[in-house]
Short mmCIF file of C-alpha atoms and ligand atoms in Angstrom, two decimals:
data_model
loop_
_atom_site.label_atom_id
_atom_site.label_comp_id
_atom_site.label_asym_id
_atom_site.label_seq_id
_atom_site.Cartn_x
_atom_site.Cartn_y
_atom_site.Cartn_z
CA UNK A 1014 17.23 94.70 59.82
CA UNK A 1015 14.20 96.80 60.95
CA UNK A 1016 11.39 96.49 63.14
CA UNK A 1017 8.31 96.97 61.14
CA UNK A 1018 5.36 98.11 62.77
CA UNK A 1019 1.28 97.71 62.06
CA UNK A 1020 -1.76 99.26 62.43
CA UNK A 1021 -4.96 100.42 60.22
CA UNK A 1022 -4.27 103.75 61.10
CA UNK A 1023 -2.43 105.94 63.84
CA UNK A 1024 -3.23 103.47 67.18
CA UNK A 1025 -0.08 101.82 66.88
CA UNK A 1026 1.83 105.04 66.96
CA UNK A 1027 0.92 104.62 70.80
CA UNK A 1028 2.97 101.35 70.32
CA UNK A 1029 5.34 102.24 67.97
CA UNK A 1030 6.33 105.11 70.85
CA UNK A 1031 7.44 102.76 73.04
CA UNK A 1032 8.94 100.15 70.66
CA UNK A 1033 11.16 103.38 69.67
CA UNK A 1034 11.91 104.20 73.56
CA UNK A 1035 13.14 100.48 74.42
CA UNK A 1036 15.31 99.89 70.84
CA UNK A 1037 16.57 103.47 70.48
CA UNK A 1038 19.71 101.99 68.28
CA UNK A 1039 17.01 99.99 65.92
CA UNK A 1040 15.78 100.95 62.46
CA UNK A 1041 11.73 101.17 62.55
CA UNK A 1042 9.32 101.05 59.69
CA UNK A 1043 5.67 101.95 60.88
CA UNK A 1044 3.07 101.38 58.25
CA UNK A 1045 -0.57 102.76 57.99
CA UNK A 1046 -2.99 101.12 56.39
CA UNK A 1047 -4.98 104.27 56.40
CA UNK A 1048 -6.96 103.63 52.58
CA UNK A 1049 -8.93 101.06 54.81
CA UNK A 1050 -9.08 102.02 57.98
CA UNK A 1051 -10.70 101.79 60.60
CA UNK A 1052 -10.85 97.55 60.37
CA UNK A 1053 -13.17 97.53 63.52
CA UNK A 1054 -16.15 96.85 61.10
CA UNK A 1055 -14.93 94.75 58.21
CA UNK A 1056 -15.32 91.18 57.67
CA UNK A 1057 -12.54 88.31 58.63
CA UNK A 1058 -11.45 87.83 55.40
CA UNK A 1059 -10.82 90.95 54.70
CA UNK A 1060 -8.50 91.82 57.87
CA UNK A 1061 -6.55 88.83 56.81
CA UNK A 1062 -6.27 90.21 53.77
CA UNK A 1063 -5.61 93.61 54.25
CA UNK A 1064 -2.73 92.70 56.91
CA UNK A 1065 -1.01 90.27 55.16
CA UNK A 1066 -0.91 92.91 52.38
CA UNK A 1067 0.74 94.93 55.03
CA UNK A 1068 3.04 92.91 56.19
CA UNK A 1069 4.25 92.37 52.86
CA UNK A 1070 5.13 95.80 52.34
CA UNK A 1071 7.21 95.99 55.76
CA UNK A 1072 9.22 93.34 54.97
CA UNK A 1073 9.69 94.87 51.18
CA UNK A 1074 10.94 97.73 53.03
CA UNK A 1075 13.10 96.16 55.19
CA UNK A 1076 11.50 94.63 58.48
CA UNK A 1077 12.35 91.24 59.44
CA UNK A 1078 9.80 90.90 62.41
CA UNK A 1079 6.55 93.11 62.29
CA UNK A 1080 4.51 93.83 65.46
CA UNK A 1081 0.46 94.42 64.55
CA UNK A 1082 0.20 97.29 66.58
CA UNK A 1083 -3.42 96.49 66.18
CA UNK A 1084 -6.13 94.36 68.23
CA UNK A 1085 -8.22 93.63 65.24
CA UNK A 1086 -5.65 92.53 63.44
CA UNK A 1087 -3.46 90.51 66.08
CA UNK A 1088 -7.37 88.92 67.00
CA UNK A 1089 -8.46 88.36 63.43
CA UNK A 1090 -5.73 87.62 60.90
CA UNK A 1091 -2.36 86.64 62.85
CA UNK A 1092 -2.57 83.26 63.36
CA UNK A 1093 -3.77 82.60 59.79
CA UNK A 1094 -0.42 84.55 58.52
CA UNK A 1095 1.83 82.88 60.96
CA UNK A 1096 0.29 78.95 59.68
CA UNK A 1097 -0.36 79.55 56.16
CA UNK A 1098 1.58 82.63 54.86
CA UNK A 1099 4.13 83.08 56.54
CA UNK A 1100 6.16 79.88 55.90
CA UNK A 1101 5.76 80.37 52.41
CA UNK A 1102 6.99 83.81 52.17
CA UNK A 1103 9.99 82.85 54.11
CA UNK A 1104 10.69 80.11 51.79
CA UNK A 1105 9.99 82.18 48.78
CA UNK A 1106 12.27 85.03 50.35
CA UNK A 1107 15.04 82.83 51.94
CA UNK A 1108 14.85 85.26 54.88
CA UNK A 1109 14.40 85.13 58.68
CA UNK A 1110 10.77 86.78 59.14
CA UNK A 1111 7.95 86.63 61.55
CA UNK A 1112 4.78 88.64 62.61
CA UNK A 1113 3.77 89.12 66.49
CA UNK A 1114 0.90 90.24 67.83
CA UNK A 1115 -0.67 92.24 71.11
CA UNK A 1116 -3.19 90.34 72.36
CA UNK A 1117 -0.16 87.77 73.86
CA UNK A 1118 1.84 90.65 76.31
CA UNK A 1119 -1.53 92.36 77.11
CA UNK A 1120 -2.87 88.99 78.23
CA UNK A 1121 0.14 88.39 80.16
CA UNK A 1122 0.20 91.68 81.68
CA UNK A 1123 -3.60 91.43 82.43
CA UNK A 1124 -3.27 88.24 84.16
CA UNK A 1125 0.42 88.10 85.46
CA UNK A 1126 0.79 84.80 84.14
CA UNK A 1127 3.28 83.49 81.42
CA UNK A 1128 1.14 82.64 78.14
CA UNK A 1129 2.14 78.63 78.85
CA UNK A 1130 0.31 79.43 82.17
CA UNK A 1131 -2.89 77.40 81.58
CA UNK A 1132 -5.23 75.90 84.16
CA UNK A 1133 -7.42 73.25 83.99
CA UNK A 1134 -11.28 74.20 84.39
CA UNK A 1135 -12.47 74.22 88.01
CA UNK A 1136 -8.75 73.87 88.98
CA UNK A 1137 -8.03 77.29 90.49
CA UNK A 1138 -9.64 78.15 93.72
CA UNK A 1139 -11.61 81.60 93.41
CA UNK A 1140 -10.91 83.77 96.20
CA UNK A 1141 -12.76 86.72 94.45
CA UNK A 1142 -13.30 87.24 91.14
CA UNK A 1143 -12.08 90.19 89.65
CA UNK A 1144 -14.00 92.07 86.57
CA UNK A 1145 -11.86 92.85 83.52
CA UNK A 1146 -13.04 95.60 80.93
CA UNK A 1147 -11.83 95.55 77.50
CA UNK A 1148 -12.92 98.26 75.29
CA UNK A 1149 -12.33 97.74 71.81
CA UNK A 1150 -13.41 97.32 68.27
CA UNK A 1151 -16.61 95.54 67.45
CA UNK A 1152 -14.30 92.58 65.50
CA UNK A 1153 -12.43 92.07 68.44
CA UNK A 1154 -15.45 92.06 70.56
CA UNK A 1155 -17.23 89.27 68.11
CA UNK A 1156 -14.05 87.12 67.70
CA UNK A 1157 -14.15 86.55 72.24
CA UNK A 1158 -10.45 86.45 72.46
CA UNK A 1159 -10.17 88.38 75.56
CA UNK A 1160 -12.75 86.60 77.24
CA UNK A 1161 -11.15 82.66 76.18
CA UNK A 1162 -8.20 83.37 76.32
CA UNK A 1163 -8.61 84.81 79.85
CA UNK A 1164 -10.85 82.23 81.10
CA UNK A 1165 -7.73 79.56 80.07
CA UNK A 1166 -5.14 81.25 82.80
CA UNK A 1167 -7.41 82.81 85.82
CA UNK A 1168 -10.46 81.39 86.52
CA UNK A 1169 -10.36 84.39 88.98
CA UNK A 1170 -10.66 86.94 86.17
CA UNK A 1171 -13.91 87.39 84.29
CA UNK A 1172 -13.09 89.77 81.03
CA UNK A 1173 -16.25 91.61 79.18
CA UNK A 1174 -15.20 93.17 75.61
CA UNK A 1175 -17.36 96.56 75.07
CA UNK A 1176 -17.44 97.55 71.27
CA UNK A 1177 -17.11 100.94 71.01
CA UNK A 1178 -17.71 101.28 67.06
CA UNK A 1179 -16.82 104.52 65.53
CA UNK A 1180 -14.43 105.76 67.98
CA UNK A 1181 -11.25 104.63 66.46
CA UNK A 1182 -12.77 106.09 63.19
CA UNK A 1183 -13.15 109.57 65.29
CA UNK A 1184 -9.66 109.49 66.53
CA UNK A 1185 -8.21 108.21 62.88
CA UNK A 1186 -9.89 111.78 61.87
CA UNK A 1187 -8.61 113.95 64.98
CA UNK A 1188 -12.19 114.81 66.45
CA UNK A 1189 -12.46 117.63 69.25
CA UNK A 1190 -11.64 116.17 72.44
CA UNK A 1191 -14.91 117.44 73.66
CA UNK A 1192 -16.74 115.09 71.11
CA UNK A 1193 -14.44 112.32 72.41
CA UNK A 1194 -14.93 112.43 75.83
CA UNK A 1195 -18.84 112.11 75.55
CA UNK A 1196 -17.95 108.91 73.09
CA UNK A 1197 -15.53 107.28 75.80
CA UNK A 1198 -17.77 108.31 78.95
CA UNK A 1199 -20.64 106.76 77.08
CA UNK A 1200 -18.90 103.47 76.61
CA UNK A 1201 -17.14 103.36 79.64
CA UNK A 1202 -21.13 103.66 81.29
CA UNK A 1203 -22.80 100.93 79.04
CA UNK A 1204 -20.48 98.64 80.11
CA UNK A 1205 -20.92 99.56 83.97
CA UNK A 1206 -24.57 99.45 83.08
CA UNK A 1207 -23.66 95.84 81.18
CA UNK A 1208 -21.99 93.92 84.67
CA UNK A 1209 -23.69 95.85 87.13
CA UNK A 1210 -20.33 97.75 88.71
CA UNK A 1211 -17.19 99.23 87.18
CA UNK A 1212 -14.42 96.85 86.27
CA UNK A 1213 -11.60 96.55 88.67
CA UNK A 1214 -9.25 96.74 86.09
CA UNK A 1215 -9.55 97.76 81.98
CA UNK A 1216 -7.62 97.48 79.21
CA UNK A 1217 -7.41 99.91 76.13
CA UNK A 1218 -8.37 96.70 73.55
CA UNK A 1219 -7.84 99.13 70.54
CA UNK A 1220 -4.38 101.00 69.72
CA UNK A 1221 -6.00 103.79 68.69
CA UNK A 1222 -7.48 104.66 72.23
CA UNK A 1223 -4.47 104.69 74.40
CA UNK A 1224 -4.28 108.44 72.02
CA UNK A 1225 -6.92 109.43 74.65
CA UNK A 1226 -5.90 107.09 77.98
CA UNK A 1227 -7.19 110.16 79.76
CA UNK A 1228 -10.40 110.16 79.12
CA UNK A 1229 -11.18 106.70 79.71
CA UNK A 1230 -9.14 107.08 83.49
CA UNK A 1231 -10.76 110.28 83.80
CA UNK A 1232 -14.31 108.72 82.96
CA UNK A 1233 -13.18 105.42 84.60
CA UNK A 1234 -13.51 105.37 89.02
CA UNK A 1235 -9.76 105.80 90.43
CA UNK A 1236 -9.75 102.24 91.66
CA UNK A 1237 -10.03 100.74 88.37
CA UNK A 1238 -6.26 100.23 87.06
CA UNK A 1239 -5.81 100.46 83.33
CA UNK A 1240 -3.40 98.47 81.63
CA UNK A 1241 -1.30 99.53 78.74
CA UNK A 1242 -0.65 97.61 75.45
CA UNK A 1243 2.25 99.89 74.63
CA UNK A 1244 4.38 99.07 77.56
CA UNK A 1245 3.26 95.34 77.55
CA UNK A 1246 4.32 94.89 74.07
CA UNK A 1247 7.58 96.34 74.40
CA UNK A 1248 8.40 94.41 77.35
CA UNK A 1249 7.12 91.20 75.61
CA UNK A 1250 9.71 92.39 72.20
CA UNK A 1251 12.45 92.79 74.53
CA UNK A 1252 12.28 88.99 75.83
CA UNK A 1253 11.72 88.14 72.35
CA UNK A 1254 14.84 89.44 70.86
CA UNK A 1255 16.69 88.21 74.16
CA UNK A 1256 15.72 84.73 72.96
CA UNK A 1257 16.24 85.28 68.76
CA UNK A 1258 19.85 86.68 69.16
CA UNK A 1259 20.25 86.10 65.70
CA UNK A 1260 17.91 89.22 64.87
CA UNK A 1261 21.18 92.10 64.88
CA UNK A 1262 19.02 95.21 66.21
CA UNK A 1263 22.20 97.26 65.68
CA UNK A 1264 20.83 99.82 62.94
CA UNK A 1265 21.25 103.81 62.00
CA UNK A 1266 18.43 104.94 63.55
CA UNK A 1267 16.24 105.39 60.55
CA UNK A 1268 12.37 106.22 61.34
CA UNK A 1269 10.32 105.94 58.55
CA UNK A 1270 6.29 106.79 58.49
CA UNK A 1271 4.47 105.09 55.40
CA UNK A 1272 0.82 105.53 54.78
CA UNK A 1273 -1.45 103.64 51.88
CA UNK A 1274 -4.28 106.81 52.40
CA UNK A 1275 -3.22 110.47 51.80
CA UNK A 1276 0.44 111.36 52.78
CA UNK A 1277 1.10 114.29 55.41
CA UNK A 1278 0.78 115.49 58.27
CA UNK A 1279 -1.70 113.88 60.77
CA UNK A 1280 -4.04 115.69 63.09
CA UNK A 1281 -3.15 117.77 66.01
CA UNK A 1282 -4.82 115.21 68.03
CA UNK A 1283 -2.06 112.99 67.36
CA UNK A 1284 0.98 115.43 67.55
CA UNK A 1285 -0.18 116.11 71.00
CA UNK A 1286 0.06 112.69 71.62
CA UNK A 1287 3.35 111.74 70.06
CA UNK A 1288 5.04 115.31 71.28
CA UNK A 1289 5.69 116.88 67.35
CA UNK A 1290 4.16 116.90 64.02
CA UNK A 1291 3.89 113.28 62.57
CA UNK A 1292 4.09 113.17 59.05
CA UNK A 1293 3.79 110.02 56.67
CA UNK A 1294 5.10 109.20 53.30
CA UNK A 1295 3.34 107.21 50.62
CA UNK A 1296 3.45 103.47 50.85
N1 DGL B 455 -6.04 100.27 66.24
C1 DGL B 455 -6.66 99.07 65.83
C2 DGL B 455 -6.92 98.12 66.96
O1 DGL B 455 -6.10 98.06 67.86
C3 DGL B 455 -7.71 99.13 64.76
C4 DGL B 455 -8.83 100.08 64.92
C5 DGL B 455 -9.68 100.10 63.67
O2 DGL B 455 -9.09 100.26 62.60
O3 DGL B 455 -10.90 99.91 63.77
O4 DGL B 455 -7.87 97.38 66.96
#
């Protein structure tokens, strides 16, 4: 089998990095949905859409479970794939497949609960309440899941999503980092501007902006402590598998980049990032 890997564009590269650290002996198919990227600004139905369309072509190439390396999608379309699509295509294909999502291990890691953790309103006692930042896409923002999904663990946690339209879009393209540092600093200020202080912690809501985790620490005051989806995510995969035993991991080692925009090389924003040249095929 191989671990298929999703995102509209190059974000969940930052994922697909670490997936690729922890399973070294695994086959990994990472697909780019790059003719409709960035998702940040389309409609519901469309993300379903679009990722179930993805998803489809992972498993035709081989995956058996496939991680949306993307917020937007994990927020918008996964839990209409994993009730309504996905038992059908397992029936129709007689094989062992599922879809996970992000949003689950960054929660976790966010609140340092397990996701069963729930409490019951006015049940915690509140100490102090800490101030959570999520920056992410405008349909993550809209859909609230950081914020009630939050709200159902730590009643000590208050999360506020900042939409930072565009910016995935600039990094999808490999804009200067001089351009992209105004972008993040600008965010990263409306939202102080938003709650009045600078969140005590943040997390990079978007794949595509852990590709410039510097800026936002750099524009970000030392105290706040950013969490990271990539790590989160593989840590989450790795107690997945340990429960599903009957996924064999065991594989040659094949990497394989597919794209449904323009095969090549991608910018040299992103080879910085990922260390060498990163070059996809067509889907
Ligand atoms: N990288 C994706 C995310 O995590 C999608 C960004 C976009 O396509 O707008 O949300």
């Amino acid at each position: 089998m191989a671990i298929g890997v999703f995102d509209s564009g190059v974000g969940g590269l930052t994922v697909h990095r670490k997936l690729v650290d922890r399973f070294p002996e695994a086959d990994f198919v990472y697909l780019a949905d790059q003719a409709h990227a960035p998702y940040g600004g389309l409609g519901g139905e469309e993300i379903v859409d679009l990722t179930q369309a993805g998803c489809r072509r992972l498993f035709e190439a081989g995956a058996d479970v496939v991680v949306l390396a993307c917020n937007t999608a994990s927020a918008i379309a996964l839990r209409r794939l994993q009730q309504v699509w996905l038992p059908e295509h397992r029936h129709e294909t007689g094989r062992n497949l599922n879809v996970l999502g992000i949003i689950v291990p960054t929660i976790e890691a966010a609140t340092g609960r397990p996701w069963e953790h729930q409490v019951s309103p006015g049940e915690g006692k509140i100490e102090k309440l800490e101030i959570l930042g999520v920056f992410c896409t405008a349909a993550t923002a809209m859909s609230q899941v950081y914020e009630i999904e939050i709200q159902k663990r730590r009643e000590d946690l208050a999360a506020f999503s900042e939409p930072c339209p565009g910016l995935a879009g600039l990094i999808e393209l490999g804009a200067p980092e001089e351009e992209l540092k105004v972008v993040v600093a600008d965010h990263v200020d409306a939202l102080r501007r938003r709650i009045g202080r600078h969140p005590d912690k943040a997390i990079l809501g978007c794949t595509h902006y852990e590709i410039v985790a510097p800026l936002f620490a750099a524009a970000l005051p030392p105290e706040t402590s950013l969490i990271h989806q990539p790590s989160a995510t593989a840590d989450a995969l790795a107690r997945y598998f340990e429960r599903h035993r009957d996924y064999d991991l065991g594989g040659s080692g094949r990497r394989q980049f597919l794209t449904t925009g323009t095969p090549g090389q991608q910018s040299d924003l992103v080879s910085r990032f990922w260390g060498a040249p990163v070059t996809f095929e067509a889907a």
